């Protein structure tokens, strides 16, 4: 937790810490209080200087302005991108395309788009249904379950491992590495952390080599043969993209599924409506994505500049809190209410502009199927009052434990 | 009524294709375009409006 490095927050407008447990627990109120006090963009000296714009308009304009804001550092860390040893700088970045800027970004992204297009993703539906049902079968007839530990956290891992061509049994290790990269942002750069990064790299090197020797029909083999600007991808590029696909799809979707189930466990009217009208699930999932958007991204300021009256300095971090944009009442009617049949919903949970989540079709499929199957099998469930629901900290937000009582099963 | 997807704004969120597949399709890259020159058959006007109201990039326009 970042308090180990930076200490508790004294003032959210001038000293916020988006990696703190307090932010994870109270973010909706923090944004509202900041906006109401006339501060639509907060600042902190932490992480070497970071900005937090809160309106949909600001988030939208920064996401579109790739001339002034670079994607070189999509996750805020204690080191600025230029301070990272052996870094691959802009416009490529370490994990293309999320860390890339135009014009390189367009090519690196275009190569991946077909594999994640709706017509390629839809056929995975039956497999996702099977995965979800199997996870519920494995719970036996227990009436106390954990919907995060026994359900939501497994679904995206199993799918992406199959798509990439990595052993599905290694799910626990993948999740460990996801935590290392995304939740540990404020932790000291201890030897233990460095050791884990090394293990991750060795694991990937092993599987990439294995794919070189034994090519197959999966995304790793595809990347090893793919070309950009008429040449094969560099090994760093291919491995960087494998890392990205592994990391980007796991705790994000796990968070999206978990938040949806948490909402349904705590709102019995909505739960009953969806049990009785499963056709409404896709619309409800969009609303869960809006209201509990899991992902905040970051940019790096390219040169000193003014933005909405504040002076940003070269290399400052700028967070893109899509979750805050999704609760902006200038953009959404009743922005703070969860309206599961909301008709007009231009939410930004999957980002805005050129970095729109490449996995959004897959993520939506997984969320829809996960909610559908859970409600089919458990038409009535609630949070276990004797246990704690815990939430992640950092740029990806979602429940990490979901102790539920099953009140009815089908 | 006619619908139009501005290809310079579309980022492939696929909301229109999911909500109104009668009116929109997607290419191999997942980018959307209007079917049938954008002509909205009678009875599908609400679907066209729904697609417009759910495009995060404001890429869809309607001519009544
Ligand atoms: C509910 C689940 C998910 C959410 C909320 C989410 C959110 C996001 C957001 C907000 C971005 C924009 C990044 C930026 O602007 O810098 C993004 C990018 C990306 N996401 Fe996701 N994501 C999810 C699931 C997935 C899945 C399942 C995959 C793939 C396996 C994936 C792969 C990617 C990739 C590769 C990018 C980079 C695209 C680019 O830079 O062009 N995501 N995601």
Coordinates of C-alpha atoms and ligand atoms in Angstrom, one line a residue:
Chain A
X1 CA 0.0 0.0 0.0
X2 CA 1.3 3.4 -0.9
X3 CA 1.0 4.7 2.7
X4 CA 4.2 2.6 3.3
X5 CA 6.0 5.1 1.1
X6 CA 4.0 8.3 1.2
X7 CA 2.0 8.5 4.4
X8 CA -1.7 9.3 4.8
X9 CA -3.5 11.9 2.6
X10 CA -3.8 15.3 4.3
X11 CA -6.0 17.0 1.6
X12 CA -7.7 15.5 -1.4
X13 CA -7.3 18.6 -3.6
X14 CA -3.6 19.1 -3.1
X15 CA -2.3 15.8 -1.7
X16 CA -4.5 13.0 -3.1
X17 CA -3.3 9.4 -3.4
X18 CA -5.2 7.3 -5.9
X19 CA -3.3 4.3 -4.7
X20 CA -4.5 4.5 -1.1
X21 CA -7.1 2.3 0.5
X22 CA -9.0 5.5 1.5
X23 CA -9.3 6.5 -2.2
X24 CA -10.5 3.0 -3.2
X25 CA -13.1 3.0 -0.4
X26 CA -14.5 6.6 -0.9
X27 CA -13.7 7.6 -4.4
X28 CA -17.2 8.6 -5.4
X29 CA -17.5 10.9 -2.4
X30 CA -14.0 12.3 -2.9
X31 CA -14.8 13.3 -6.5
X32 CA -18.1 14.9 -5.6
X33 CA -16.6 16.8 -2.7
X34 CA -13.7 18.1 -4.9
X35 CA -16.1 19.2 -7.7
X36 CA -18.5 20.8 -5.2
X37 CA -15.6 22.7 -3.7
X38 CA -14.7 24.2 -7.1
X39 CA -11.8 21.8 -7.8
X40 CA -12.5 19.9 -11.0
X41 CA -8.8 18.9 -11.2
X42 CA -6.8 17.8 -8.1
X43 CA -3.0 17.6 -7.8
X44 CA -0.6 15.7 -5.6
X45 CA 3.2 15.8 -5.3
X46 CA 3.1 12.1 -4.8
X47 CA 4.6 9.9 -7.6
X48 CA 6.7 12.9 -8.7
X49 CA 3.6 15.0 -9.4
X50 CA 0.2 13.8 -10.6
X51 CA -3.0 15.4 -11.8
X52 CA -6.6 14.1 -11.4
X53 CA -9.1 15.7 -13.7
X54 CA -12.7 14.9 -12.8
X55 CA -15.1 16.0 -15.5
X56 CA -16.1 14.0 -18.6
X57 CA -15.1 16.9 -20.7
X58 CA -11.5 17.1 -19.4
X59 CA -11.0 13.3 -19.5
X60 CA -12.4 13.3 -23.0
X61 CA -10.1 16.1 -24.2
X62 CA -6.9 14.6 -22.6
X63 CA -7.7 11.2 -24.1
X64 CA -8.0 12.8 -27.5
X65 CA -5.0 15.1 -27.2
X66 CA -2.1 12.7 -28.1
X67 CA 0.0 15.7 -29.1
X68 CA 0.4 16.9 -25.5
X69 CA -0.2 13.8 -23.5
X70 CA 1.8 10.6 -24.1
X71 CA 0.8 7.0 -23.3
X72 CA 4.3 6.1 -22.5
X73 CA 3.3 5.5 -18.8
X74 CA -0.2 4.1 -18.7
X75 CA 0.2 3.1 -15.0
X76 CA 1.5 5.7 -12.5
X77 CA 4.6 4.5 -10.7
X78 CA 7.2 5.9 -8.4
X79 CA 9.6 6.2 -11.4
X80 CA 8.8 8.4 -14.3
X81 CA 9.0 6.6 -17.6
X82 CA 12.4 8.4 -18.3
X83 CA 13.8 7.1 -15.0
X84 CA 13.0 3.5 -15.7
X85 CA 16.2 1.5 -16.4
X86 CA 16.5 0.0 -20.0
X87 CA 13.2 1.6 -21.0
X88 CA 11.7 1.5 -24.4
X89 CA 10.7 5.1 -24.9
X90 CA 7.9 6.8 -26.8
X91 CA 6.3 6.3 -29.3
X92 CA 6.6 2.5 -28.8
X93 CA 6.8 2.0 -25.0
X94 CA 7.3 -1.2 -23.2
X95 CA 3.9 -2.8 -23.8
X96 CA 2.5 -1.8 -27.3
X97 CA -0.1 -0.6 -28.2
X98 CA -1.2 0.7 -24.7
X99 CA 2.1 2.4 -24.1
X100 CA 2.4 3.7 -27.7
X101 CA 1.8 7.1 -29.3
X102 CA 0.8 7.9 -32.9
X103 CA 1.9 7.1 -35.5
X104 CA 3.4 3.8 -34.2
X105 CA 0.3 3.1 -32.1
X106 CA -2.0 2.8 -35.1
X107 CA 0.1 0.0 -36.7
X108 CA 0.7 -1.9 -33.4
X109 CA -3.1 -1.8 -32.7
X110 CA -4.3 -2.6 -36.2
X111 CA -2.4 -5.8 -36.1
X112 CA -4.4 -7.0 -33.1
X113 CA -7.8 -5.6 -34.0
X114 CA -9.0 -8.5 -36.1
X115 CA -8.4 -11.1 -33.4
X116 CA -10.6 -9.1 -31.0
X117 CA -13.3 -8.0 -33.4
X118 CA -16.9 -9.0 -32.5
X119 CA -17.1 -11.7 -35.2
X120 CA -14.0 -13.4 -33.8
X121 CA -15.0 -13.0 -30.2
X122 CA -18.7 -14.1 -30.4
X123 CA -17.8 -17.7 -31.1
X124 CA -16.1 -17.9 -27.6
X125 CA -19.6 -17.6 -26.0
X126 CA -20.2 -21.4 -25.5
X127 CA -16.8 -21.8 -24.0
X128 CA -17.3 -19.0 -21.5
X129 CA -20.7 -20.4 -20.6
X130 CA -19.0 -23.8 -19.9
X131 CA -16.3 -22.1 -17.8
X132 CA -18.8 -20.3 -15.7
X133 CA -21.0 -23.3 -15.1
X134 CA -18.0 -25.4 -14.2
X135 CA -16.9 -22.9 -11.6
X136 CA -20.3 -23.0 -10.0
X137 CA -20.4 -26.8 -10.2
X138 CA -17.1 -26.8 -8.3
X139 CA -18.7 -24.9 -5.4
X140 CA -20.8 -28.0 -4.6
X141 CA -23.8 -27.3 -2.5
X142 CA -22.1 -24.9 -0.1
X143 CA -24.4 -22.0 0.9
X144 CA -21.5 -19.7 1.8
X145 CA -19.4 -18.9 -1.2
X146 CA -16.9 -16.3 -2.3
X147 CA -18.0 -15.0 -5.7
X148 CA -14.6 -13.2 -6.3
X149 CA -12.3 -16.0 -5.2
X150 CA -14.3 -18.9 -6.6
X151 CA -15.9 -17.2 -9.6
X152 CA -15.1 -13.8 -11.0
X153 CA -11.3 -14.0 -10.7
X154 CA -11.0 -17.2 -12.7
X155 CA -13.1 -16.4 -15.8
X156 CA -10.9 -13.9 -17.7
X157 CA -7.7 -15.8 -16.9
X158 CA -9.0 -19.0 -18.4
X159 CA -10.1 -17.3 -21.6
X160 CA -7.0 -15.2 -22.2
X161 CA -4.7 -18.1 -21.3
X162 CA -6.4 -20.2 -24.0
X163 CA -6.3 -17.4 -26.5
X164 CA -2.6 -16.7 -25.9
X165 CA -1.6 -20.4 -25.7
X166 CA -0.5 -20.5 -22.0
X167 CA -1.3 -23.2 -19.5
X168 CA -4.7 -22.6 -18.0
X169 CA -3.5 -24.1 -14.7
X170 CA -1.1 -21.2 -14.2
X171 CA -4.0 -18.8 -13.3
X172 CA -2.7 -18.2 -9.8
X173 CA 0.7 -17.2 -11.1
X174 CA -0.9 -14.8 -13.6
X175 CA -2.9 -13.2 -10.9
X176 CA 0.2 -12.8 -8.8
X177 CA 1.9 -10.9 -11.6
X178 CA -1.2 -8.7 -12.2
X179 CA -1.1 -7.7 -8.6
X180 CA 2.6 -7.0 -8.8
X181 CA 2.2 -4.7 -11.8
X182 CA -1.1 -3.0 -10.9
X183 CA -1.8 -3.0 -7.2
X184 CA 1.7 -2.6 -5.9
X185 CA 2.3 0.9 -7.3
X186 CA 3.2 2.6 -4.0
X187 CA 5.3 -0.3 -2.6
X188 CA 9.0 0.0 -2.2
X189 CA 11.1 -1.4 -4.9
X190 CA 12.2 -4.3 -2.7
X191 CA 14.4 -7.2 -3.7
X192 CA 11.4 -9.4 -3.4
X193 CA 9.4 -7.4 -5.9
X194 CA 12.3 -7.3 -8.3
X195 CA 12.6 -11.1 -7.9
X196 CA 9.0 -11.5 -8.9
X197 CA 9.4 -9.4 -12.0
X198 CA 12.3 -11.6 -12.9
X199 CA 10.3 -14.7 -12.5
X200 CA 7.6 -13.2 -14.7
X201 CA 10.1 -12.5 -17.5
X202 CA 11.6 -15.9 -17.3
X203 CA 8.2 -17.5 -17.5
X204 CA 7.4 -15.6 -20.6
X205 CA 10.7 -16.2 -22.2
X206 CA 10.2 -19.9 -21.7
X207 CA 6.8 -20.0 -23.3
X208 CA 7.8 -17.7 -26.2
X209 CA 10.7 -20.0 -27.0
X210 CA 8.4 -23.0 -26.8
X211 CA 6.1 -21.3 -29.3
X212 CA 9.1 -20.5 -31.6
X213 CA 10.0 -24.2 -31.6
X214 CA 6.4 -25.5 -31.8
X215 CA 4.2 -22.9 -33.5
X216 CA 0.5 -23.3 -33.0
X217 CA -2.8 -21.6 -33.7
X218 CA -2.8 -19.0 -30.9
X219 CA -2.0 -15.4 -30.3
X220 CA 1.6 -15.9 -29.1
X221 CA 2.4 -17.7 -32.4
X222 CA 0.5 -15.1 -34.3
X223 CA 2.6 -12.3 -32.7
X224 CA 5.9 -14.1 -33.3
X225 CA 5.1 -14.1 -37.1
X226 CA 3.3 -10.7 -37.3
X227 CA 4.9 -7.9 -39.2
X228 CA 4.9 -4.1 -38.7
X229 CA 6.2 -1.7 -41.3
X230 CA 7.2 -4.7 -43.5
X231 CA 9.3 -6.4 -40.8
X232 CA 8.8 -8.9 -38.1
X233 CA 7.9 -7.5 -34.7
X234 CA 11.0 -7.2 -32.5
X235 CA 11.1 -9.7 -29.7
X236 CA 10.6 -6.9 -27.2
X237 CA 7.5 -5.8 -29.0
X238 CA 6.0 -9.3 -29.2
X239 CA 6.7 -10.1 -25.6
X240 CA 5.5 -6.6 -24.5
X241 CA 2.2 -7.2 -26.2
X242 CA 1.9 -10.7 -24.6
X243 CA 2.4 -9.1 -21.2
X244 CA -0.2 -6.4 -22.0
X245 CA -2.8 -8.9 -23.2
X246 CA -2.2 -11.0 -20.1
X247 CA -2.3 -8.1 -17.6
X248 CA -4.9 -5.9 -19.3
X249 CA -7.7 -8.5 -19.5
X250 CA -7.5 -10.2 -16.1
X251 CA -8.2 -8.0 -13.1
X252 CA -10.1 -5.5 -15.2
X253 CA -12.8 -8.1 -16.2
X254 CA -12.6 -9.8 -12.9
X255 CA -13.4 -6.4 -11.3
X256 CA -16.2 -5.8 -13.8
X257 CA -17.8 -9.1 -13.1
X258 CA -17.3 -8.7 -9.3
X259 CA -18.8 -5.2 -9.1
X260 CA -21.8 -6.4 -11.1
X261 CA -22.4 -9.3 -8.7
X262 CA -21.8 -7.1 -5.7
X263 CA -24.5 -4.7 -7.0
X264 CA -26.9 -7.6 -7.5
X265 CA -26.2 -9.0 -4.0
X266 CA -26.9 -5.6 -2.4
X267 CA -29.9 -4.6 -4.6
X268 CA -32.5 -7.3 -4.5
X269 CA -35.0 -5.4 -6.7
X270 CA -32.5 -5.2 -9.5
X271 CA -31.5 -8.8 -9.0
X272 CA -35.1 -10.0 -9.2
X273 CA -35.7 -7.9 -12.4
X274 CA -32.8 -9.5 -14.1
X275 CA -33.7 -13.0 -12.9
X276 CA -37.2 -12.5 -14.4
X277 CA -36.0 -10.7 -17.5
X278 CA -32.6 -12.0 -18.6
X279 CA -33.0 -10.1 -21.8
X280 CA -32.3 -7.0 -19.8
X281 CA -28.8 -8.2 -18.8
X282 CA -26.8 -6.6 -21.6
X283 CA -28.3 -3.2 -20.8
X284 CA -27.7 -3.7 -17.1
X285 CA -24.1 -4.7 -17.7
X286 CA -23.5 -1.4 -19.6
X287 CA -24.9 0.4 -16.5
X288 CA -22.6 -1.6 -14.2
X289 CA -19.7 -0.7 -16.5
X290 CA -20.7 3.0 -16.2
X291 CA -21.3 3.1 -12.5
X292 CA -18.5 0.8 -11.4
X293 CA -16.0 1.4 -14.2
X294 CA -13.0 -0.6 -13.2
X295 CA -10.2 1.2 -15.0
X296 CA -8.4 4.6 -14.6
X297 CA -5.5 5.1 -17.1
X298 CA -2.7 7.6 -17.1
X299 CA -0.8 9.8 -19.4
X300 CA 2.5 11.7 -19.2
X301 CA 2.7 15.4 -20.0
X302 CA 5.0 15.9 -23.0
X303 CA 6.0 19.6 -22.4
X304 CA 5.2 22.3 -19.9
X305 CA 1.6 23.5 -20.6
X306 CA -1.5 25.1 -19.3
X307 CA -4.6 23.0 -19.0
X308 CA -7.9 24.5 -17.7
X309 CA -6.1 27.1 -15.7
X310 CA -3.4 24.8 -14.1
X311 CA 0.3 24.7 -15.0
X312 CA 1.3 21.2 -15.9
X313 CA 5.0 20.4 -16.1
X314 CA 6.8 18.1 -18.5
X315 CA 6.7 14.5 -17.2
X316 CA 3.8 15.1 -14.7
X317 CA 1.4 12.2 -14.6
X318 CA -2.2 12.8 -15.6
X319 CA -4.7 10.3 -14.5
X320 CA -7.7 9.6 -16.8
X321 CA -10.4 8.5 -14.3
X322 CA -12.9 7.1 -16.7
X323 CA -15.0 6.1 -13.6
X324 CA -15.3 9.8 -12.6
X325 CA -16.2 10.8 -16.1
X326 CA -18.9 8.2 -16.0
X327 CA -20.4 9.9 -12.9
X328 CA -20.4 13.4 -14.3
X329 CA -23.9 14.8 -14.1
X330 CA -23.3 17.1 -17.1
X331 CA -23.0 13.9 -19.2
X332 CA -25.5 11.5 -17.5
X333 CA -28.9 12.1 -16.0
X334 CA -29.0 10.9 -12.4
X335 CA -25.3 10.1 -12.7
X336 CA -25.1 8.8 -9.1
X337 CA -28.0 6.3 -9.5
X338 CA -27.5 2.9 -10.9
X339 CA -30.4 2.6 -13.4
X340 CA -30.2 -0.9 -14.9
X341 CA -32.4 0.0 -17.9
X342 CA -30.7 3.3 -18.7
X343 CA -31.4 3.9 -22.4
X344 CA -28.8 6.6 -23.1
X345 CA -25.4 5.5 -21.9
X346 CA -22.3 6.8 -23.6
X347 CA -20.1 5.6 -20.8
X348 CA -16.3 5.6 -21.1
X349 CA -15.4 2.5 -19.1
X350 CA -13.4 1.2 -22.1
X351 CA -11.7 4.5 -22.7
X352 CA -12.2 7.2 -25.3
X353 CA -10.3 7.8 -28.6
X354 CA -7.5 5.8 -30.2
X355 CA -6.8 3.5 -27.2
X356 CA -10.3 2.2 -26.9
X357 CA -10.0 -1.1 -25.0
X358 CA -9.0 -3.6 -27.6
X359 CA -10.5 -6.4 -25.5
X360 CA -13.9 -4.7 -25.0
X361 CA -15.8 -7.2 -27.0
X362 CA -14.3 -10.1 -25.0
X363 CA -14.8 -8.2 -21.7
X364 CA -18.4 -7.6 -22.5
X365 CA -19.0 -11.2 -23.5
X366 CA -17.4 -12.4 -20.3
X367 CA -19.3 -10.0 -18.1
X368 CA -22.7 -10.8 -19.8
X369 CA -22.2 -14.6 -19.6
X370 CA -20.8 -14.4 -16.0
X371 CA -23.9 -12.5 -14.8
X372 CA -26.3 -14.6 -16.8
X373 CA -25.0 -17.9 -15.6
X374 CA -24.7 -16.7 -12.0
X375 CA -28.3 -15.6 -11.9
X376 CA -29.5 -18.7 -13.5
X377 CA -27.8 -20.9 -11.0
X378 CA -28.2 -18.6 -7.9
X379 CA -31.4 -16.7 -8.4
X380 CA -31.2 -15.4 -4.8
X381 CA -28.0 -14.4 -3.0
X382 CA -26.8 -11.7 -0.6
X383 CA -23.6 -10.5 1.1
X384 CA -22.6 -12.5 4.1
X385 CA -23.0 -10.0 7.0
X386 CA -20.3 -11.7 9.0
X387 CA -17.6 -11.3 6.4
X388 CA -15.9 -8.4 4.7
X389 CA -16.1 -7.4 1.1
X390 CA -12.6 -6.1 0.2
X391 CA -11.8 -3.9 -2.8
X392 CA -8.5 -3.5 -4.7
X393 CA -6.4 -0.4 -4.6
X394 CA -4.8 1.4 -7.5
X395 CA -5.9 2.1 -11.1
X396 CA -8.1 -1.0 -11.4
X397 CA -10.9 -1.1 -8.9
X398 CA -13.1 -4.0 -8.1
X399 CA -14.0 -6.4 -5.2
X400 CA -11.3 -8.9 -4.3
X401 CA -13.4 -10.9 -1.9
X402 CA -17.2 -11.3 -2.2
X403 CA -18.5 -13.5 0.6
X404 CA -22.1 -14.4 -0.4
X405 CA -24.8 -16.4 1.1
X406 CA -26.7 -18.4 -1.5
X407 CA -30.4 -18.2 -0.6
X408 CA -31.7 -20.1 -3.6
X409 CA -30.2 -22.3 -6.3
X410 CA -31.6 -23.6 -9.5
Chain B
X1 CA -34.6 8.5 -41.7
X2 CA -30.9 7.9 -42.4
X3 CA -28.0 7.0 -40.1
X4 CA -24.3 7.7 -40.6
X5 CA -21.2 6.5 -38.8
X6 CA -18.3 9.0 -39.1
X7 CA -15.3 6.7 -39.7
X8 CA -12.9 9.3 -38.4
X9 CA -14.6 9.2 -35.0
X10 CA -15.5 5.5 -34.7
X11 CA -13.1 3.6 -32.5
X12 CA -14.9 0.3 -32.7
X13 CA -16.8 0.2 -29.4
X14 CA -19.4 -1.8 -31.3
X15 CA -22.3 -0.4 -29.4
X16 CA -24.3 0.3 -32.6
X17 CA -23.7 -3.1 -34.0
X18 CA -24.8 -4.8 -30.7
X19 CA -27.9 -2.6 -30.3
X20 CA -29.0 -2.3 -33.9
X21 CA -27.5 -5.0 -36.1
X22 CA -30.2 -4.3 -38.7
X23 CA -28.7 -0.9 -39.3
X24 CA -25.0 -1.3 -38.6
X25 CA -22.3 -3.8 -39.4
X26 CA -18.6 -4.0 -38.5
X27 CA -15.5 -4.7 -40.7
X28 CA -12.7 -7.1 -39.9
X29 CA -11.1 -4.5 -37.6
X30 CA -14.3 -4.1 -35.6
X31 CA -15.0 -0.6 -37.0
X32 CA -18.7 0.2 -37.7
X33 CA -20.4 1.3 -40.9
X34 CA -24.1 1.8 -41.8
X35 CA -25.9 -0.8 -43.8
X36 CA -28.0 -0.2 -46.8
X37 CA -26.6 3.4 -47.4
X38 CA -27.9 4.3 -44.0
X39 CA -31.5 4.1 -44.9
X40 CA -33.5 3.2 -41.8
X41 CA -36.5 0.9 -42.6
X42 CA -39.8 2.0 -41.2
X43 CA -40.2 0.7 -37.6
X44 CA -36.5 0.8 -36.8
X45 CA -36.3 4.5 -36.0
X46 CA -36.1 3.9 -32.2
X47 CA -33.2 1.5 -32.7
X48 CA -31.4 4.1 -34.7
X49 CA -31.8 6.7 -31.9
X50 CA -30.8 4.1 -29.3
X51 CA -27.5 3.5 -31.2
X52 CA -26.8 7.2 -31.4
X53 CA -27.5 7.6 -27.7
X54 CA -25.0 4.9 -26.8
X55 CA -22.0 5.8 -29.0
X56 CA -19.2 6.9 -26.6
X57 CA -17.3 8.7 -29.4
X58 CA -20.4 10.7 -30.7
X59 CA -19.7 9.1 -34.1
X60 CA -23.3 8.5 -35.2
X61 CA -25.6 11.1 -36.8
X62 CA -29.2 10.8 -37.9
X63 CA -31.0 12.7 -40.7
X64 CA -34.7 12.7 -40.0
Ligands
LIG1 C1 -14.2 -4.9 -18.0 C2 -13.0 -5.1 -18.5 C3 -12.1 -4.1 -19.1 C4 -12.0 -2.7 -18.9 C5 -12.9 -1.9 -18.0 C6 -10.9 -2.2 -19.7 C7 -10.6 -0.9 -19.8 C8 -9.7 -0.4 -20.7 C9 -9.4 1.0 -20.9 C10 -10.1 2.1 -20.2 C11 -8.5 1.1 -21.9 C12 -7.9 2.4 -22.5 C13 -6.5 2.7 -22.1 C14 -6.0 4.1 -22.4 O1 -6.8 4.9 -22.8 O2 -4.8 4.3 -22.2 C15 -8.1 -0.2 -22.3 C16 -7.2 -0.5 -23.2 C17 -6.8 -1.8 -23.6 N1 -7.4 -3.0 -23.1 FE1 -8.9 -3.2 -21.8 N2 -10.4 -3.3 -20.4 C18 -11.0 -4.5 -20.0 C19 -10.8 -5.7 -20.5 C20 -9.8 -6.1 -21.4 C21 -9.6 -7.4 -21.9 C22 -10.4 -8.6 -21.6 C23 -8.5 -7.3 -22.8 C24 -7.8 -8.3 -23.6 C25 -7.6 -9.4 -23.5 C26 -8.1 -5.9 -22.8 C27 -7.0 -5.4 -23.5 C28 -6.7 -4.1 -23.7 C29 -5.7 -3.6 -24.6 C30 -4.8 -4.4 -25.4 C31 -5.7 -2.2 -24.5 C32 -4.8 -1.2 -25.2 C33 -5.5 -0.7 -26.5 C34 -4.7 0.4 -27.2 O3 -3.8 1.1 -26.5 O4 -4.9 0.7 -28.4 N3 -8.9 -5.2 -21.9 N4 -8.9 -1.1 -21.6

